[in-house]
Coordinates of C-alpha atoms in Angstrom, one line a residue:
X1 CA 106.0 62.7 111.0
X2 CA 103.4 61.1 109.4
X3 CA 100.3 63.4 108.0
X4 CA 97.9 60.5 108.2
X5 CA 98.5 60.0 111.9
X6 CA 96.6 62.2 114.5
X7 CA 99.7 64.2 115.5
X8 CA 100.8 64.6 111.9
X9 CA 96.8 66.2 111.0
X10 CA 96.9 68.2 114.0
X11 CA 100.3 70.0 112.7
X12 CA 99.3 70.7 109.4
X13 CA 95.7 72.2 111.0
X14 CA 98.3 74.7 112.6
X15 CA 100.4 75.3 109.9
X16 CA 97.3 76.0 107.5
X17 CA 96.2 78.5 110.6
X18 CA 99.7 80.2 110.6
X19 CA 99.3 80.6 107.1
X20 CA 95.7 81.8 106.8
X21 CA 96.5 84.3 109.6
X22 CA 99.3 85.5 108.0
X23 CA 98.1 85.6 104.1
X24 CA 95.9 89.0 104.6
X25 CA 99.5 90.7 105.0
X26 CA 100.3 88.9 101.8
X27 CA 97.1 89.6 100.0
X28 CA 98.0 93.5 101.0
X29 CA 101.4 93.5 99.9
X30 CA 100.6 91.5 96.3
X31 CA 97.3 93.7 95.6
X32 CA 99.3 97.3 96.6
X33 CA 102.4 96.3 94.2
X34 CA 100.2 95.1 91.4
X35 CA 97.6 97.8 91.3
X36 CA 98.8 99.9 88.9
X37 CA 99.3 97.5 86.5
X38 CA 96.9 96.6 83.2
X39 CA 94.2 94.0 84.3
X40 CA 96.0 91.2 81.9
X41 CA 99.0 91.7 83.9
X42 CA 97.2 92.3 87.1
X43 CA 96.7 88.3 87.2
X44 CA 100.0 87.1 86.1
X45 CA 101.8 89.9 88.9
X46 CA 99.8 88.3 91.4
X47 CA 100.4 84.8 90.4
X48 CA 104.4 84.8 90.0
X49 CA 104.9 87.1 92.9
X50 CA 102.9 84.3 95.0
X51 CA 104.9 81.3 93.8
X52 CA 108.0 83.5 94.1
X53 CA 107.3 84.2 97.5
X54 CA 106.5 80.7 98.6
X55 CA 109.3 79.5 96.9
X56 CA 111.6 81.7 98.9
X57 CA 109.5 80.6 101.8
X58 CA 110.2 77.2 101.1
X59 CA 114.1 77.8 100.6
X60 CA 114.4 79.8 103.7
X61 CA 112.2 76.8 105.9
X62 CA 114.8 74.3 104.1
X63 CA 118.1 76.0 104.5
X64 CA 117.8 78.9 106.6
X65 CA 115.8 78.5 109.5
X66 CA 117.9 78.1 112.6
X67 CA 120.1 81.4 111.4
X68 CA 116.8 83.2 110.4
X69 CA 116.1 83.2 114.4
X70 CA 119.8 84.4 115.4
X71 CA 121.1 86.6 113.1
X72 CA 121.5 89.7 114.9
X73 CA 120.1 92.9 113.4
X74 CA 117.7 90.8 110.8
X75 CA 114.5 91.8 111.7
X76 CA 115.5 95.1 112.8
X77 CA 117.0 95.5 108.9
X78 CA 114.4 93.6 107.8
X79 CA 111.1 95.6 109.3
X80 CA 112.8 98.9 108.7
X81 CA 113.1 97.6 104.9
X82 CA 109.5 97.2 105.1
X83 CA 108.6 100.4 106.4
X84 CA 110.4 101.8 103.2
X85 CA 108.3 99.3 100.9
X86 CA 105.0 100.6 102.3
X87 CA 105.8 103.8 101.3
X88 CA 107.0 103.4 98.1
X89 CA 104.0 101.6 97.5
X90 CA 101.3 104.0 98.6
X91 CA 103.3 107.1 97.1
X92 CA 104.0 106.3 93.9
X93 CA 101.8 107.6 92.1
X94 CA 100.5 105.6 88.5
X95 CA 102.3 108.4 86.6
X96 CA 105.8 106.5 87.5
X97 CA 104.5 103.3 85.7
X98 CA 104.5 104.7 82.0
X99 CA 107.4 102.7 81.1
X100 CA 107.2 99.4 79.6
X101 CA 104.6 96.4 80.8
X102 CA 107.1 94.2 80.7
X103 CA 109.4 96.2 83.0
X104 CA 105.8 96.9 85.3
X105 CA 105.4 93.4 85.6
X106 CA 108.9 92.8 86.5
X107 CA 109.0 95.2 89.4
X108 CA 105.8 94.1 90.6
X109 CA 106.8 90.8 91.3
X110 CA 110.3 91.8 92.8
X111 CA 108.5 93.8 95.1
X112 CA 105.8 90.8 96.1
X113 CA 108.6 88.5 96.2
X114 CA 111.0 90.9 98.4
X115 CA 108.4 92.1 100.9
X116 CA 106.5 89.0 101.3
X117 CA 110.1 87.4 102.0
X118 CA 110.8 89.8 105.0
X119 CA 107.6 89.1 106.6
X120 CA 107.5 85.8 105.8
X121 CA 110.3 85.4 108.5
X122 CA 108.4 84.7 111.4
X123 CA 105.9 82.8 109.4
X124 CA 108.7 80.6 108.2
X125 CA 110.0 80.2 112.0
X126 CA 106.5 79.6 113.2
X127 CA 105.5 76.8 110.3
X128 CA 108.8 74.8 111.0
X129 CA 108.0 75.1 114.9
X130 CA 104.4 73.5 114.0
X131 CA 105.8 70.8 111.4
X132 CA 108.9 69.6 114.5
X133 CA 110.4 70.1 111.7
X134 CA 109.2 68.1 109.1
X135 CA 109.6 69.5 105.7
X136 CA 106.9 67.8 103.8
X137 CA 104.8 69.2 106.0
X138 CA 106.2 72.6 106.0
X139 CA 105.7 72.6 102.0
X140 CA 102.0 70.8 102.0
X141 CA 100.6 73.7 104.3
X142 CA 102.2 76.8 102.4
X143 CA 100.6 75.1 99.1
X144 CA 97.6 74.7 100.4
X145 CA 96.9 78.5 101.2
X146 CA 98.2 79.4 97.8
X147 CA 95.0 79.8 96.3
X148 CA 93.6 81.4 99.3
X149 CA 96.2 84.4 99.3
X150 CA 95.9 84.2 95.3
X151 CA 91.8 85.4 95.5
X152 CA 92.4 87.4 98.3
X153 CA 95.1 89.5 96.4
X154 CA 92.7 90.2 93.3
X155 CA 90.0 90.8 95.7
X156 CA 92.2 93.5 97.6
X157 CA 93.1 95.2 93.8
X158 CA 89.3 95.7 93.1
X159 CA 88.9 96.9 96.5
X160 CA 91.5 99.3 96.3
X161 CA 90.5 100.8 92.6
X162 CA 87.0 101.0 94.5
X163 CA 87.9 102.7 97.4
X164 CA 92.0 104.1 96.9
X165 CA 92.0 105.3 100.5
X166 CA 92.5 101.6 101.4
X167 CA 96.0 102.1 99.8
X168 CA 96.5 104.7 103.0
X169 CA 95.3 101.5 105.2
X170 CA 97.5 98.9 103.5
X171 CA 100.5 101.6 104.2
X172 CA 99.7 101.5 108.0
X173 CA 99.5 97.6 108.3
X174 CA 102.9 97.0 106.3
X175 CA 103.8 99.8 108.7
X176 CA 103.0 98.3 112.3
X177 CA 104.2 95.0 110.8
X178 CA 107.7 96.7 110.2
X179 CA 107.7 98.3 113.1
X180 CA 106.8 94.7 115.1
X181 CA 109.4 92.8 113.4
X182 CA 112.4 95.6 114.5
X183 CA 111.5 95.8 117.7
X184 CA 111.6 92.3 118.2
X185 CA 114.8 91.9 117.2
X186 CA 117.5 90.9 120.0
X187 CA 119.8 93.7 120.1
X188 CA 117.0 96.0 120.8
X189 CA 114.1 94.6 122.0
X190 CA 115.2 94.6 126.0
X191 CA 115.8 98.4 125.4
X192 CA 112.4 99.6 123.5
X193 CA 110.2 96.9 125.1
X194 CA 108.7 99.5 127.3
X195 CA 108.0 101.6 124.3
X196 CA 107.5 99.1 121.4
X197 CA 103.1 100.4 121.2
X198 CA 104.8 103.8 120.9
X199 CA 107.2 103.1 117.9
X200 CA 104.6 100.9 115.6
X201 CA 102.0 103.9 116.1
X202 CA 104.5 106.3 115.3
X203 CA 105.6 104.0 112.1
X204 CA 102.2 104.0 111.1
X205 CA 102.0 107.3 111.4
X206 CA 105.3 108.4 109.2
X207 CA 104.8 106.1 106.7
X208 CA 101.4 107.1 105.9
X209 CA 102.1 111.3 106.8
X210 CA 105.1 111.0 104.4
X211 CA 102.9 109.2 101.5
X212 CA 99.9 111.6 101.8
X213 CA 102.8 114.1 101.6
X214 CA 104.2 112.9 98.3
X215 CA 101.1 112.3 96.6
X216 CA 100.1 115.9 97.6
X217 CA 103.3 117.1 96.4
X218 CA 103.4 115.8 93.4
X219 CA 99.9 116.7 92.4
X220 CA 100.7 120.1 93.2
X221 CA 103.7 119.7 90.5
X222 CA 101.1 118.2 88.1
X223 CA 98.9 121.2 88.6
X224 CA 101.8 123.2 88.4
X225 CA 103.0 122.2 85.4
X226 CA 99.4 121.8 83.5

């Protein structure tokens, strides 16, 4: 497909879209995993766990894409994975990062890259659908929102060391998004269609009930032990 014809501009418009819709997840996900870091390596979490992630984008739009929609069990695995990301992200509290920067920086991007990469599924899916296929333009449109979900990730750190109940809202979204993805999935979805609403409330509502528990928990073992 050619981008300078009228159907090639047309699919990159809607690959740009799927991406813009889909980068306030990302934005979440980077600023939640790289908030506890020092400002210096705030900016260098947040840039490597971006290209990581598009790079595995890229790799799974190349190589993986008609398994990525037939594997059975993937997004079930894969949003309950996420479920378990949003609350280690929201309960761990800043005194588990007293280890080395280098080892901070390390798991921030491991975490950007591995959560962005299980939500990035249907993203991946959806972009190659929009491109018929076309790689060049699959790669164009996830570079071109690079900078977008870049700013909006430092934008949602300051937020967050503003106001660190967002943290609680972050949780919820990674939570319903988890909770979409499994039920999606083909060997369930016939059976919990009817109660799908149901399951991503309750998600929401165990992932951020179990973080508010741990934090509380552990700053009554702070107290404790002060």
């Amino acid at each position: 497909m050619d981008i300078l014809t009228v159907q090639g501009l047309l699919a990159m418009l809607q690959i740009i879209v799927i991406d813009i819709l889909l980068a306030g997840d990302n934005a979440i996900v980077i600023g939640m995993a790289a908030r506890n870091l020092p400002a210096h390596l705030q900016k260098k979490a947040i840039f490597w766990g971006t290209a990581g992630a598009i790079i595995l984008r890229l790799v799974m739009a190349f190589l993986f894409v008609e398994a990525l929609n037939n594997i059975p069990a993937l997004r079930l695995v894969g949003g309950i994975l996420l479920l378990w990301i949003g609350y280690k992200l929201v309960a761990d509290d800043e005194s588990e990062h007293n280890i080395e920067a280098k080892d901070n920086l390390r798991a921030a991007i491991m975490t950007i890259v591995i959560a962005d990469g299980i939500m990035g599924i249907d993203n991946v899916i959806g972009v190659v659908g929009a491109a018929g296929g076309d790689m060049t333009l699959v790669a164009i449109g996830m570079l071109i929102t690079v900078p977008i979900i870049i700013y909006g990730s430092t934008l949602f750190v300051k937020v967050i060391e503003r106001f660190p109940v967002i943290l609680y809202v972050g949780g919820g979204i990674l939570a319903w998004v988890g909770a979409a993805m499994s039920v999606e999935d083909k060997l369930i979805s016939h059976t919990v269609e009817p109660y799908a609403l149901f399951i991503k409330i309750g998600a929401v509502i165990l992932v951020v009930g179990a973080s508010l528990l741990a934090n509380k928990l552990k700053n009554n073992e702070t107290y404790l032990f002060f």
